[in-house]
mmCIF file of C-alpha atoms in Angstrom:
data_model
loop_
_atom_site.group_PDB
_atom_site.id
_atom_site.type_symbol
_atom_site.label_atom_id
_atom_site.label_comp_id
_atom_site.label_asym_id
_atom_site.label_seq_id
_atom_site.Cartn_x
_atom_site.Cartn_y
_atom_site.Cartn_z
ATOM 1 C CA UNK A 1 57.340 34.678 -36.476
ATOM 2 C CA UNK A 2 55.809 36.306 -33.384
ATOM 3 C CA UNK A 3 54.139 39.020 -35.467
ATOM 4 C CA UNK A 4 52.652 36.420 -37.802
ATOM 5 C CA UNK A 5 51.293 34.338 -34.908
ATOM 6 C CA UNK A 6 49.882 37.419 -33.186
ATOM 7 C CA UNK A 7 48.271 38.599 -36.423
ATOM 8 C CA UNK A 8 46.616 35.229 -36.994
ATOM 9 C CA UNK A 9 45.486 35.125 -33.343
ATOM 10 C CA UNK A 10 43.899 38.590 -33.514
ATOM 11 C CA UNK A 11 42.282 37.959 -36.909
ATOM 12 C CA UNK A 12 40.899 34.615 -35.750
ATOM 13 C CA UNK A 13 39.549 36.264 -32.609
ATOM 14 C CA UNK A 14 37.719 38.922 -34.582
ATOM 15 C CA UNK A 15 36.509 36.746 -37.445
ATOM 16 C CA UNK A 16 35.544 33.706 -35.361
ATOM 17 C CA UNK A 17 34.515 34.824 -31.888
ATOM 18 C CA UNK A 18 32.711 37.908 -33.209
ATOM 19 C CA UNK A 19 30.185 35.987 -35.311
ATOM 20 C CA UNK A 20 29.565 33.524 -32.475
ATOM 21 C CA UNK A 21 28.910 36.384 -30.062
ATOM 22 C CA UNK A 22 26.506 38.097 -32.456
ATOM 23 C CA UNK A 23 24.669 34.965 -33.610
ATOM 24 C CA UNK A 24 24.329 33.585 -30.073
ATOM 25 C CA UNK A 25 22.999 36.951 -28.896
ATOM 26 C CA UNK A 26 20.398 37.069 -31.681
ATOM 27 C CA UNK A 27 19.260 33.473 -31.228
ATOM 28 C CA UNK A 28 16.971 33.911 -28.175
ATOM 29 C CA UNK A 29 15.022 36.733 -29.834
ATOM 30 C CA UNK A 30 14.221 34.607 -32.866
ATOM 31 C CA UNK A 31 13.592 31.513 -30.758
ATOM 32 C CA UNK A 32 10.881 33.376 -28.808
ATOM 33 C CA UNK A 33 8.886 33.928 -31.981
ATOM 34 C CA UNK A 34 6.443 31.287 -33.013
ATOM 35 C CA UNK A 35 6.974 29.507 -36.291
ATOM 36 C CA UNK A 36 3.374 30.277 -37.223
ATOM 37 C CA UNK A 37 3.983 34.012 -37.683
ATOM 38 C CA UNK A 38 5.753 33.884 -40.995
ATOM 39 C CA UNK A 39 7.624 30.594 -40.985
ATOM 40 C CA UNK A 40 10.982 32.380 -40.866
ATOM 41 C CA UNK A 41 11.780 32.148 -37.142
ATOM 42 C CA UNK A 42 12.662 28.447 -37.254
ATOM 43 C CA UNK A 43 14.837 29.028 -40.305
ATOM 44 C CA UNK A 44 16.550 31.970 -38.613
ATOM 45 C CA UNK A 45 17.246 29.990 -35.450
ATOM 46 C CA UNK A 46 18.658 27.104 -37.477
ATOM 47 C CA UNK A 47 20.938 29.497 -39.364
ATOM 48 C CA UNK A 48 22.098 31.228 -36.162
ATOM 49 C CA UNK A 49 22.780 27.847 -34.543
ATOM 50 C CA UNK A 50 24.789 26.725 -37.589
ATOM 51 C CA UNK A 51 26.874 29.897 -37.353
ATOM 52 C CA UNK A 52 27.521 29.300 -33.645
ATOM 53 C CA UNK A 53 28.366 25.621 -33.969
ATOM 54 C CA UNK A 54 30.390 25.944 -37.167
ATOM 55 C CA UNK A 55 32.446 28.848 -35.940
ATOM 56 C CA UNK A 56 32.930 27.136 -32.571
ATOM 57 C CA UNK A 57 34.847 24.365 -34.323
ATOM 58 C CA UNK A 58 37.063 26.843 -36.151
ATOM 59 C CA UNK A 59 37.332 28.838 -32.906
ATOM 60 C CA UNK A 60 39.858 26.346 -31.572
ATOM 61 C CA UNK A 61 42.387 28.307 -33.643
ATOM 62 C CA UNK A 62 42.059 31.331 -31.342
ATOM 63 C CA UNK A 63 43.593 29.774 -28.200
ATOM 64 C CA UNK A 64 46.010 27.663 -30.247
ATOM 65 C CA UNK A 65 47.528 30.727 -31.908
ATOM 66 C CA UNK A 66 47.244 32.660 -28.655
ATOM 67 C CA UNK A 67 49.270 30.076 -26.762
ATOM 68 C CA UNK A 68 51.797 29.890 -29.604
ATOM 69 C CA UNK A 69 52.141 33.675 -29.498
ATOM 70 C CA UNK A 70 52.494 33.626 -25.708
ATOM 71 C CA UNK A 71 55.215 31.005 -25.981
ATOM 72 C CA UNK A 72 57.088 33.092 -28.558
ATOM 73 C CA UNK A 73 56.844 36.153 -26.301
ATOM 74 C CA UNK A 74 57.863 34.172 -23.213
ATOM 75 C CA UNK A 75 54.753 35.178 -21.251
ATOM 76 C CA UNK A 76 53.039 31.802 -20.756
ATOM 77 C CA UNK A 77 53.459 32.023 -16.981
ATOM 78 C CA UNK A 78 52.249 35.637 -16.638
ATOM 79 C CA UNK A 79 49.124 36.043 -14.527
ATOM 80 C CA UNK A 80 47.209 38.015 -17.175
ATOM 81 C CA UNK A 81 47.735 35.274 -19.754
ATOM 82 C CA UNK A 82 46.882 32.453 -17.348
ATOM 83 C CA UNK A 83 43.732 34.349 -16.343
ATOM 84 C CA UNK A 84 42.856 34.772 -20.033
ATOM 85 C CA UNK A 85 43.346 31.056 -20.639
ATOM 86 C CA UNK A 86 41.070 30.167 -17.715
ATOM 87 C CA UNK A 87 38.373 32.629 -18.851
ATOM 88 C CA UNK A 88 38.618 31.356 -22.432
ATOM 89 C CA UNK A 89 38.208 27.783 -21.182
ATOM 90 C CA UNK A 90 35.135 28.774 -19.158
ATOM 91 C CA UNK A 91 33.654 30.600 -22.181
ATOM 92 C CA UNK A 92 34.283 27.567 -24.400
ATOM 93 C CA UNK A 93 32.648 25.280 -21.831
ATOM 94 C CA UNK A 94 29.589 27.530 -21.606
ATOM 95 C CA UNK A 95 29.309 27.535 -25.394
ATOM 96 C CA UNK A 96 29.813 23.794 -25.851
ATOM 97 C CA UNK A 97 27.925 22.528 -22.797
ATOM 98 C CA UNK A 98 25.092 25.020 -22.407
ATOM 99 C CA UNK A 99 24.532 27.436 -25.298
ATOM 100 C CA UNK A 100 24.769 25.039 -28.258
ATOM 101 C CA UNK A 101 22.703 22.269 -26.598
ATOM 102 C CA UNK A 102 20.153 24.894 -25.470
ATOM 103 C CA UNK A 103 19.862 26.175 -29.012
ATOM 104 C CA UNK A 104 19.386 22.627 -30.300
ATOM 105 C CA UNK A 105 16.586 21.978 -27.798
ATOM 106 C CA UNK A 106 14.817 25.198 -28.737
ATOM 107 C CA UNK A 107 15.104 24.418 -32.452
ATOM 108 C CA UNK A 108 13.667 20.932 -31.896
ATOM 109 C CA UNK A 109 10.782 22.444 -29.937
ATOM 110 C CA UNK A 110 10.115 25.067 -32.634
ATOM 111 C CA UNK A 111 10.239 22.440 -35.384
ATOM 112 C CA UNK A 112 7.803 20.273 -33.431
ATOM 113 C CA UNK A 113 5.506 23.275 -33.057
ATOM 114 C CA UNK A 114 5.695 24.004 -36.780
ATOM 115 C CA UNK A 115 4.953 20.363 -37.576
ATOM 116 C CA UNK A 116 1.911 20.076 -35.313
ATOM 117 C CA UNK A 117 0.665 23.599 -36.011
ATOM 118 C CA UNK A 118 0.255 24.537 -32.337
ATOM 119 C CA UNK A 119 2.992 27.126 -32.204
ATOM 120 C CA UNK A 120 4.148 25.843 -28.816
ATOM 121 C CA UNK A 121 6.194 22.730 -29.565
ATOM 122 C CA UNK A 122 6.543 20.114 -26.831
ATOM 123 C CA UNK A 123 6.132 22.714 -24.040
ATOM 124 C CA UNK A 124 4.057 25.832 -23.615
ATOM 125 C CA UNK A 125 4.904 29.434 -24.478
ATOM 126 C CA UNK A 126 6.143 30.077 -20.933
ATOM 127 C CA UNK A 127 8.636 27.224 -21.310
ATOM 128 C CA UNK A 128 9.940 28.794 -24.504
ATOM 129 C CA UNK A 129 10.221 32.191 -22.829
ATOM 130 C CA UNK A 130 12.123 30.718 -19.855
ATOM 131 C CA UNK A 131 14.454 28.746 -22.110
ATOM 132 C CA UNK A 132 15.109 31.812 -24.257
ATOM 133 C CA UNK A 133 15.768 33.957 -21.174
ATOM 134 C CA UNK A 134 18.177 31.354 -19.787
ATOM 135 C CA UNK A 135 19.940 31.150 -23.133
ATOM 136 C CA UNK A 136 20.166 34.948 -23.330
ATOM 137 C CA UNK A 137 21.724 35.028 -19.866
ATOM 138 C CA UNK A 138 24.263 32.355 -20.728
ATOM 139 C CA UNK A 139 25.126 34.190 -23.925
ATOM 140 C CA UNK A 140 25.599 37.381 -21.933
ATOM 141 C CA UNK A 141 28.051 35.618 -19.629
ATOM 142 C CA UNK A 142 29.854 34.137 -22.644
ATOM 143 C CA UNK A 143 30.181 37.584 -24.239
ATOM 144 C CA UNK A 144 31.272 39.197 -20.968
ATOM 145 C CA UNK A 145 34.019 36.611 -20.526
ATOM 146 C CA UNK A 146 35.318 37.391 -24.014
ATOM 147 C CA UNK A 147 35.191 41.122 -23.288
ATOM 148 C CA UNK A 148 37.329 40.597 -20.167
ATOM 149 C CA UNK A 149 39.793 38.480 -22.165
ATOM 150 C CA UNK A 150 40.071 41.224 -24.809
ATOM 151 C CA UNK A 151 40.738 43.831 -22.115
ATOM 152 C CA UNK A 152 43.408 41.605 -20.570
ATOM 153 C CA UNK A 153 45.021 41.152 -23.980
ATOM 154 C CA UNK A 154 45.138 44.903 -24.544
ATOM 155 C CA UNK A 155 46.117 46.068 -21.054
ATOM 156 C CA UNK A 156 48.461 43.178 -20.184
ATOM 157 C CA UNK A 157 49.311 44.015 -16.574
ATOM 158 C CA UNK A 158 53.033 44.564 -16.252
ATOM 159 C CA UNK A 159 53.378 45.390 -19.954
ATOM 160 C CA UNK A 160 56.207 47.655 -20.975
ATOM 161 C CA UNK A 161 54.192 49.146 -23.852
ATOM 162 C CA UNK A 162 52.553 51.716 -21.610
ATOM 163 C CA UNK A 163 49.110 50.808 -22.948
#
């Protein structure tokens, strides 16, 4: 049972967190573009946001199967796992409370710009650049947290595997 839970946990991590990390990282670049260029930037940002938000819902499976695996292995009280749980919670909070709402605001602004033909939405170009830079920074933190969690899962301080 442990091998099955671990397999599902690892597969979910790769197939769910990976697309969120990539799509969230690409979003600011497309959000910086004006809709007037070719009309595709708004569509691209909407698609990237859908990937992030849709996979975020399914992403709940990653910690669920991770905790189930930890329980099967008897390591739920180990420091490396508790640290991973805390970092995963922080990453999820950043995604749910900052990245996804930030993407939504930028999409609304880009759609407003496309509708009124100004190319600047409700703010000016500098506002869009600042919002995109902030979103890129948040996404970087999100991705860094996941990288640390992956390292903790591989190294597992105190592990007897020698890895």
